[in-house]
Short mmCIF file of C-alpha atoms (C1' of nucleotides) in Angstrom, two decimals:
data_model
loop_
_atom_site.label_atom_id
_atom_site.label_comp_id
_atom_site.label_asym_id
_atom_site.label_seq_id
_atom_site.Cartn_x
_atom_site.Cartn_y
_atom_site.Cartn_z
CA MET R 1007 -30.01 -5.06 111.87
CA GLY R 1008 -26.74 -5.35 110.56
CA ARG R 1009 -24.76 -7.94 108.90
CA PRO R 1010 -25.02 -11.40 109.68
CA PRO R 1011 -22.28 -13.40 111.71
CA CYS R 1012 -18.80 -14.14 109.77
CA CYS R 1013 -18.75 -17.87 111.24
CA GLU R 1014 -20.46 -19.44 114.10
CA LYS R 1015 -18.71 -19.01 117.26
CA VAL R 1016 -18.98 -22.55 118.93
CA ASP R 1017 -16.73 -25.46 117.83
CA ILE R 1018 -13.77 -22.45 116.43
CA LYS R 1019 -10.24 -24.37 116.29
CA LYS R 1020 -7.75 -22.57 117.82
CA GLY R 1021 -3.85 -22.51 117.64
CA PRO R 1022 -1.27 -24.38 115.43
CA TRP R 1023 -2.53 -24.87 111.89
CA THR R 1024 -1.99 -28.30 110.41
CA PRO R 1025 0.09 -28.88 107.33
CA GLU R 1026 -3.96 -30.39 106.32
CA GLU R 1027 -6.09 -27.47 107.25
CA ASP R 1028 -3.49 -25.16 105.14
CA ILE R 1029 -3.39 -27.14 101.99
CA ILE R 1030 -7.13 -27.04 102.04
CA LEU R 1031 -6.88 -22.89 102.93
CA VAL R 1032 -4.57 -22.81 99.97
CA THR R 1033 -6.46 -25.04 97.65
CA TYR R 1034 -9.63 -22.76 97.89
CA ILE R 1035 -7.22 -19.68 97.36
CA GLN R 1036 -5.77 -20.82 94.76
CA ASP R 1037 -9.63 -21.42 93.37
CA HIS R 1038 -11.31 -18.54 94.93
CA GLY R 1039 -8.47 -15.95 95.39
CA PRO R 1040 -8.61 -14.11 98.59
CA GLY R 1041 -10.75 -12.53 99.94
CA ASN R 1042 -14.95 -13.04 100.85
CA TRP R 1043 -13.01 -14.72 104.17
CA ARG R 1044 -16.63 -14.88 105.44
CA SER R 1045 -17.44 -17.84 103.00
CA VAL R 1046 -14.21 -19.57 103.75
CA PRO R 1047 -14.60 -21.67 106.53
CA THR R 1048 -18.03 -22.46 105.14
CA ASN R 1049 -16.85 -23.54 102.06
CA THR R 1050 -14.13 -25.45 103.05
CA GLY R 1051 -15.31 -26.82 106.06
CA LEU R 1052 -12.13 -25.63 108.03
CA LEU R 1053 -13.31 -24.98 112.21
CA ARG R 1054 -11.70 -21.89 112.03
CA CYS R 1055 -12.63 -18.51 112.04
CA SER R 1056 -12.60 -16.27 108.79
CA LYS R 1057 -10.49 -13.95 110.50
CA SER R 1058 -7.46 -16.86 111.90
CA CYS R 1059 -7.95 -17.72 107.99
CA ARG R 1060 -7.16 -14.41 106.62
CA LEU R 1061 -4.28 -14.15 109.29
CA ARG R 1062 -3.19 -17.80 107.93
CA TRP R 1063 -3.06 -16.63 105.00
CA THR R 1064 -1.54 -12.97 105.01
CA ASN R 1065 1.51 -14.38 107.29
CA TYR R 1066 2.40 -17.42 106.31
CA LEU R 1067 0.49 -19.15 102.96
CA ARG R 1068 0.97 -15.71 100.88
CA PRO R 1069 2.78 -15.44 98.21
CA GLY R 1070 6.07 -14.01 98.25
CA ILE R 1071 6.82 -14.32 101.54
CA LYS R 1072 9.75 -14.43 102.73
CA ARG R 1073 11.19 -16.56 105.96
CA GLY R 1074 14.19 -17.08 107.54
CA ASN R 1075 16.88 -14.58 108.73
CA PHE R 1076 16.46 -10.83 107.52
CA THR R 1077 19.78 -9.73 105.24
CA PRO R 1078 22.00 -7.38 106.57
CA HIS R 1079 19.98 -4.68 104.68
CA GLU R 1080 16.91 -5.50 105.62
CA GLU R 1081 17.82 -4.98 109.55
CA GLY R 1082 19.41 -1.57 108.29
CA MET R 1083 15.96 -0.77 106.64
CA ILE R 1084 13.72 -1.87 109.94
CA ILE R 1085 16.32 -0.29 112.36
CA HIS R 1086 15.99 3.25 109.76
CA LEU R 1087 12.51 2.92 109.21
CA GLN R 1088 11.44 2.17 113.04
CA ALA R 1089 13.26 5.31 114.01
CA LEU R 1090 11.09 7.22 111.00
CA LEU R 1091 8.07 5.35 111.40
CA GLY R 1092 7.78 3.94 115.00
CA ASN R 1093 5.89 1.02 115.91
CA LYS R 1094 4.26 0.68 112.59
CA TRP R 1095 5.17 -2.16 111.56
CA ALA R 1096 2.08 -2.35 108.95
CA ALA R 1097 4.20 0.73 106.99
CA ILE R 1098 7.81 -1.02 107.53
CA ALA R 1099 6.84 -4.13 106.32
CA SER R 1100 5.47 -1.58 103.43
CA TYR R 1101 9.04 -1.05 102.38
CA LEU R 1102 10.00 -4.83 103.11
CA PRO R 1103 6.86 -6.31 100.87
CA GLN R 1104 8.49 -9.85 100.69
CA ARG R 1105 8.14 -9.59 104.98
CA THR R 1106 5.30 -9.60 107.03
CA ASP R 1107 4.39 -7.18 109.42
CA ASN R 1108 4.08 -9.32 111.72
CA ASP R 1109 7.93 -10.99 111.09
CA ILE R 1110 8.63 -7.80 111.34
CA LYS R 1111 7.52 -7.07 114.35
CA ASN R 1112 8.68 -10.07 116.22
CA TYR R 1113 11.84 -9.92 114.79
CA TRP R 1114 12.27 -6.77 115.92
CA ASN R 1115 10.89 -7.34 118.98
CA THR R 1116 12.89 -10.73 119.79
CA HIS R 1117 16.64 -9.58 118.33
CA LEU R 1118 17.08 -5.70 117.46
CA LYS R 1119 15.06 -4.27 120.45
CA LYS R 1120 16.90 -5.98 122.80
CA LYS R 1121 20.47 -5.77 121.70
CA ILE R 1122 20.06 -1.91 121.36
CA LYS R 1123 18.93 -1.34 124.73
CA LYS R 1124 22.13 -3.27 125.75
CA LEU R 1125 24.18 -1.61 124.25
CA GLN R 1126 22.97 1.88 124.80
CA THR R 1127 23.34 0.84 128.32
CA ALA R 1128 26.54 0.05 127.63
CA SER R 1129 27.72 3.11 125.47
CA SER R 1130 26.09 5.47 127.93
CA ASP R 1131 28.77 7.56 129.02
CA ASP R 1132 30.48 6.91 124.95
CA HIS R 1133 29.94 9.31 122.15
CA ASP R 1134 30.58 8.65 118.65
CA PRO R 1135 32.48 11.46 116.46
CA HIS R 1136 29.74 11.26 113.74
CA VAL R 1137 27.14 12.43 116.47
CA LEU R 1138 29.60 14.85 118.00
CA ALA R 1139 29.87 16.46 114.83
CA LEU R 1140 26.51 17.55 114.47
CA SER R 1141 26.23 21.10 115.74
CA ASP R 1142 23.40 22.94 114.19
CA HIS R 1143 19.60 22.88 115.41
CA SER R 1144 18.33 20.62 113.17
CA ALA R 1145 20.82 18.42 113.44
CA GLN R 1146 19.87 17.56 116.98
CA TYR R 1147 17.04 15.63 116.14
CA GLN R 1148 19.42 13.34 113.80
CA LYS R 1149 22.03 13.16 116.31
CA LYS R 1150 19.72 11.38 118.30
CA LYS R 1151 18.61 9.64 116.24
CA ILE R 1152 21.66 9.01 114.55
CA PHE R 1153 23.18 8.43 118.44
CA ASP R 1154 20.47 5.92 118.79
CA MET R 1155 21.06 4.44 115.20
CA ALA R 1156 24.97 3.99 116.08
CA THR R 1157 24.61 2.54 119.09
CA SER R 1158 22.10 -0.33 117.77
CA PRO R 1159 24.30 -3.77 118.13
CA LEU R 1160 22.79 -5.17 115.10
CA ALA R 1161 22.32 -9.08 114.01
CA SER R 1162 25.37 -10.84 115.69
CA THR R 1163 24.80 -14.63 115.81
CA ASP R 1164 21.82 -13.09 113.26
CA LEU R 1165 24.64 -12.26 110.87
CA THR R 1166 26.63 -15.24 111.27
CA PHE R 1167 25.02 -17.83 109.55
CA HIS R 1168 25.50 -21.62 109.69
CA ASP R 1169 24.95 -24.11 106.98
CA ASN R 1170 22.27 -25.27 108.49
CA SER R 1171 18.74 -25.75 107.23
CA SER R 1172 16.95 -24.10 109.76
CA ASN R 1173 18.90 -21.08 110.03
CA SER R 1174 19.32 -21.33 106.00
CA ASN R 1175 18.43 -17.70 104.86
CA PHE R 1176 16.69 -19.28 102.14
CA TYR R 1177 13.07 -17.75 101.52
CA ALA R 1178 10.57 -19.45 100.74
CA SER R 1179 8.04 -18.65 98.09
CA SER R 1180 4.29 -19.53 98.68
CA THR R 1181 4.74 -22.23 96.07
CA GLU R 1182 7.99 -23.21 98.65
CA ASN R 1183 5.76 -22.79 101.22
CA ILE R 1184 3.16 -25.00 100.39
CA SER R 1185 5.21 -27.71 98.64
CA ARG R 1186 7.21 -27.83 102.52
CA LEU R 1187 4.05 -28.08 104.37
CA LEU R 1188 2.82 -30.80 101.58
CA GLN R 1189 6.09 -32.84 102.30
CA GLY R 1190 6.10 -32.26 106.05
CA TRP R 1191 2.68 -33.86 105.54
CA MET R 1192 3.17 -36.61 103.21
CA ARG R 1193 6.56 -37.81 105.41
CA SER R 1194 4.21 -38.07 108.31
CA THR R 1195 1.68 -40.15 106.36
CA SER R 1196 4.23 -42.02 104.66
CA THR R 1197 5.14 -43.24 107.91
CA LYS R 1198 1.41 -44.55 108.49
CA THR R 1199 1.83 -45.68 104.85
CA THR R 1200 3.84 -47.70 102.63
CA MET R 1201 4.77 -44.06 100.49
CA ASP R 1202 8.01 -44.27 99.28
CA THR R 1203 9.72 -41.32 100.38
CA LYS R 1204 12.67 -41.34 98.54
CA ASN R 1205 10.75 -40.18 95.29
CA VAL R 1206 9.27 -37.24 97.00
CA ASP R 1207 10.40 -33.90 95.23
CA VAL R 1208 12.53 -31.87 97.69
CA SER R 1209 11.64 -28.55 97.84
CA PRO R 1210 14.60 -25.68 97.66
CA SER R 1211 13.44 -24.58 101.15
CA GLY R 1212 13.37 -28.21 102.94
CA GLY R 1213 16.82 -28.58 102.18
CA SER R 1214 19.75 -27.67 103.85
CA HIS R 1215 21.59 -24.94 102.46
CA GLY R 1216 24.93 -22.63 102.21
CA ASN R 1217 23.85 -19.50 102.82
CA ILE R 1218 25.08 -17.08 99.81
CA ILE R 1219 26.24 -15.37 102.21
CA GLY R 1220 27.65 -18.17 104.01
CA ASP R 1221 30.61 -18.52 106.35
CA SER R 1222 32.43 -15.27 104.58
CA LEU R 1223 30.17 -13.05 106.13
CA ALA R 1224 31.75 -11.79 109.67
CA THR R 1225 30.98 -9.64 112.16
CA ILE R 1226 33.13 -6.18 113.52
CA PRO R 1227 32.01 -4.32 116.29
CA LEU R 1228 30.40 -1.49 116.43
CA ARG R 1229 32.79 1.28 116.12
CA GLY R 1230 33.63 2.85 119.91
CA TYR R 1231 30.95 1.01 121.22
CA CYS R 1232 32.22 -2.91 121.29
CA PRO R 1233 31.55 -3.18 125.25
CA LYS R 1234 34.01 -4.40 127.37
CA GLY R 1235 34.56 -7.70 128.21
CA GLU R 1236 32.90 -8.76 124.90
CA LYS R 1237 34.47 -10.80 122.89
CA PRO R 1238 34.96 -10.57 119.45
CA GLY R 1239 32.46 -12.77 117.40
CA GLY R 1240 29.53 -12.25 120.76
CA GLU R 1241 26.24 -10.44 121.18
CA ASP R 1242 26.78 -6.73 120.50
CA LEU R 1243 28.35 -6.86 117.04
CA ILE R 1244 27.47 -5.16 114.05
CA SER R 1245 28.10 -6.03 110.32
CA GLU R 1246 30.35 -4.08 108.13
CA GLU R 1247 27.40 -3.75 106.14
CA VAL R 1248 24.80 -2.57 108.44
CA PHE R 1249 27.10 0.08 109.79
CA GLU R 1250 28.06 1.96 106.67
CA SER R 1251 24.22 1.71 105.74
CA ILE R 1252 24.14 3.73 109.30
CA LEU R 1253 26.78 6.30 108.20
CA SER R 1254 25.45 7.04 104.75
CA PHE R 1255 22.39 7.62 106.49
CA ASP R 1256 24.14 9.85 108.81
CA ASN R 1257 25.13 11.48 105.66
CA LEU R 1258 21.97 12.23 103.83
CA ASN R 1259 20.71 13.21 107.20
CA THR R 1260 22.94 15.60 108.01
CA LYS R 1261 22.31 16.63 104.33
CA ILE R 1262 19.15 17.58 105.01
CA GLY R 1263 19.41 18.92 108.24
CA ASN R 1264 21.65 21.09 106.97
CA TRP R 1265 19.61 22.00 103.71
CA ASP R 1266 17.02 23.09 106.04
CA HIS R 1267 19.28 25.04 108.30
CA LYS R 1268 20.55 26.67 105.17
CA ASN R 1269 16.94 27.06 103.51
CA SER R 1270 15.81 28.55 106.77
CA SER R 1271 18.53 31.63 106.82
CA SER R 1272 18.72 31.84 103.56
CA ASP R 1273 21.93 30.55 102.74
CA LYS R 1274 21.40 28.01 100.10
CA GLY R 1275 24.36 26.63 98.49
CA SER R 1276 24.67 24.88 94.76
CA ASP R 1277 25.72 21.95 95.71
CA ASP R 1278 23.05 21.58 97.89
CA GLU R 1279 20.31 22.07 95.38
CA ASN R 1280 19.82 18.61 94.08
CA ILE R 1281 18.70 17.89 97.50
CA LYS R 1282 16.53 20.57 97.61
CA ASP R 1283 14.63 20.10 94.43
CA GLU R 1284 14.20 16.29 95.68
CA TYR R 1285 12.87 17.88 98.81
CA ASP R 1286 10.73 19.96 97.66
CA ASP R 1287 9.22 16.72 95.35
CA VAL R 1288 8.64 14.88 98.15
CA LYS R 1289 6.74 17.55 99.98
CA ASN R 1290 4.83 18.40 96.75
CA ASP R 1291 3.94 14.90 96.20
CA ARG R 1292 3.01 14.50 100.06
CA LYS R 1293 0.54 17.62 99.06
CA THR R 1294 -0.79 16.45 96.01
CA ARG R 1295 -1.62 12.64 96.55
CA PRO R 1296 -4.72 12.37 97.95
CA ALA R 1297 -5.13 10.81 101.21
CA ASP R 1298 -7.03 7.38 100.10
CA ASP R 1299 -3.82 6.51 98.43
CA HIS R 1300 -1.80 6.03 101.46
CA LYS R 1301 -4.56 3.70 102.86
CA ASN R 1302 -3.57 0.47 100.72
CA SER R 1303 -0.03 1.42 99.80
CA PRO R 1304 3.03 2.69 101.06
CA PRO R 1305 3.17 6.51 101.57
CA PRO R 1306 4.95 8.96 98.86
CA LEU R 1307 9.17 7.76 98.76
CA SER R 1308 11.45 10.55 100.18
CA PHE R 1309 14.80 10.17 99.06
CA LEU R 1310 16.00 8.82 102.33
CA GLU R 1311 13.18 6.32 101.67
CA ASN R 1312 14.31 5.70 97.88
CA TRP R 1313 17.96 5.24 99.25
CA LEU R 1314 16.87 2.43 101.66
CA LEU R 1315 15.44 0.93 98.86
CA ASP R 1316 18.24 1.93 96.12
CA GLU R 1317 20.38 -0.05 98.13
CA ALA R 1318 18.78 -3.06 97.46
CA SER R 1319 19.05 -2.88 94.17
CA THR R 1320 22.84 -1.36 93.61
CA GLY R 1321 23.88 -4.42 94.86
CA GLN R 1322 25.51 -2.81 97.47
CA VAL R 1323 25.32 -5.16 100.67
CA GLY R 1324 27.09 -8.01 98.25
CA ASP R 1325 29.67 -5.41 97.32
CA MET R 1326 30.51 -5.27 101.15
CA MET R 1327 30.69 -8.84 101.60
CA GLU R 1328 34.36 -8.48 100.37
CA LEU R 1329 35.01 -5.86 102.65
CA PRO R 1330 37.74 -6.82 105.34
CA PHE R 1331 36.49 -6.72 108.82
CA ILE R 1332 38.06 -5.31 111.83
CA CYS R 1333 37.92 -6.08 115.66
"C1'" DA Z 768 18.95 -38.66 131.78
"C1'" DA Z 769 15.93 -34.96 133.90
"C1'" DC Z 770 14.99 -30.43 135.17
"C1'" DG Z 771 14.40 -25.32 134.89
"C1'" DT Z 772 15.07 -21.66 132.28
"C1'" DC Z 773 15.80 -18.61 128.04
"C1'" DC Z 774 14.55 -17.68 123.32
"C1'" DT Z 775 11.11 -17.64 119.44
"C1'" DC Z 776 7.69 -17.09 116.63
"C1'" DA Z 777 2.61 -18.15 115.19
"C1'" DA Z 778 -1.40 -17.17 116.69
"C1'" DC Z 779 -4.70 -14.64 119.46
"C1'" DC Z 780 -6.43 -10.64 121.34
"C1'" DG Z 781 -8.31 -6.49 121.44
"C1'" DC Z 782 -8.82 -1.84 119.48
"C1'" DT Z 783 -10.15 1.06 115.64
"C1'" DA Z 784 -11.67 2.86 110.91
"C1'" DT Z 785 -14.42 1.18 107.48
"C1'" DA Z 786 -18.48 -1.34 104.92
"C1'" DA Z 787 -22.72 -3.95 104.67
"C1'" DC Z 788 -27.29 -4.01 106.55
"C1'" DG V 1330 -28.82 7.02 110.78
"C1'" DG V 1331 -28.12 3.00 113.76
"C1'" DT V 1332 -25.97 -1.27 114.43
"C1'" DT V 1333 -23.40 -5.06 113.62
"C1'" DA V 1334 -19.65 -7.16 110.65
"C1'" DT V 1335 -15.08 -6.87 108.83
"C1'" DA V 1336 -10.10 -5.59 107.71
"C1'" DG V 1337 -6.03 -4.00 109.57
"C1'" DC V 1338 -3.27 -2.94 113.01
"C1'" DG V 1339 -0.25 -3.06 117.24
"C1'" DG V 1340 0.68 -5.97 121.54
"C1'" DT V 1341 0.65 -10.41 123.83
"C1'" DT V 1342 0.61 -14.81 124.70
"C1'" DG V 1343 1.69 -19.29 125.16
"C1'" DA V 1344 4.09 -23.71 122.52
"C1'" DG V 1345 7.77 -26.02 121.70
"C1'" DG V 1346 12.50 -26.18 120.75
"C1'" DA V 1347 17.39 -24.83 122.46
"C1'" DC V 1348 20.49 -24.28 125.89
"C1'" DG V 1349 22.15 -24.90 130.72
"C1'" DT V 1350 23.11 -26.84 135.06
#
DNA sequence: AACGTCCTCAACCGCTATAAC
DNA sequence: GGTTATAGCGGTTGAGGACGT
């Protein structure tokens, strides 16, 4: 005898969730907290499998979830982390706590992967001077990675925001999610009743917003990789801030590669001492941290990874909005 | 207006590791 | 220790909207 089944397999509803179902689920979780998913269908009367309830909460209703366009910095992080970690969407999502792994996976599959492939094809016989400048053995791996990243045709349409609520870069918190779904529910209900929708509170996420970045955000073609025949503003463009992020990343990666190389040949420059110390700290941290610590929390951050996160906190992306754009 | 194609993304599927019985 | 459910993950699907002809 094992555990009893989580729910009856018969009469289980599938497909998109309705606002009513969301409200029932959110109300229940507000009262009881997330977890014990097994009891959710039974206690709420939802004709959903417990797994479906958990996924709906995790991927859509959970607090703090961002929805809408990915920012240039988020795109840069996804590119970098995907290069570092591969298709470990949950791990990548742990560095973007407001994004779900499902969102990141979808965004990668529908936007980034496609553009990267296209531009790599377009630039197959071209080479970036930043890549060619790398010469030592450890840089070979970086070379390929940087080339891959540098040829990433990032976010043209997605960086060219429109004042359009469906493309809004405003991200709804769970409260706003609920508010939004409540509005939709009330509106749809109001068509059946005499409810005065003018009195319905309009959540920030529900309205039409000018994006913070907005129309001022231009895009530029990736230097040296603007495919022939592509007009400015078309696909395969890369934003200035993402490009600078990649270059910064290149420099740090190159430093690591150079330090590794120097370290192995006992040629340690004083300028690299800080890098070495930080590098050692990271290595020690990875050695000393219990394996279980990785299970429910992000792995320890390398200073590369810290850089990725620090960039957001220093407002670098915002500062770059002021940069002139070229094409 | 009608039709076909493409694109997006929420939801599902199937698998593995772990926990509960 | 064996069996079964759950949690978590990555891959895939398909409904519906956008777009082009």
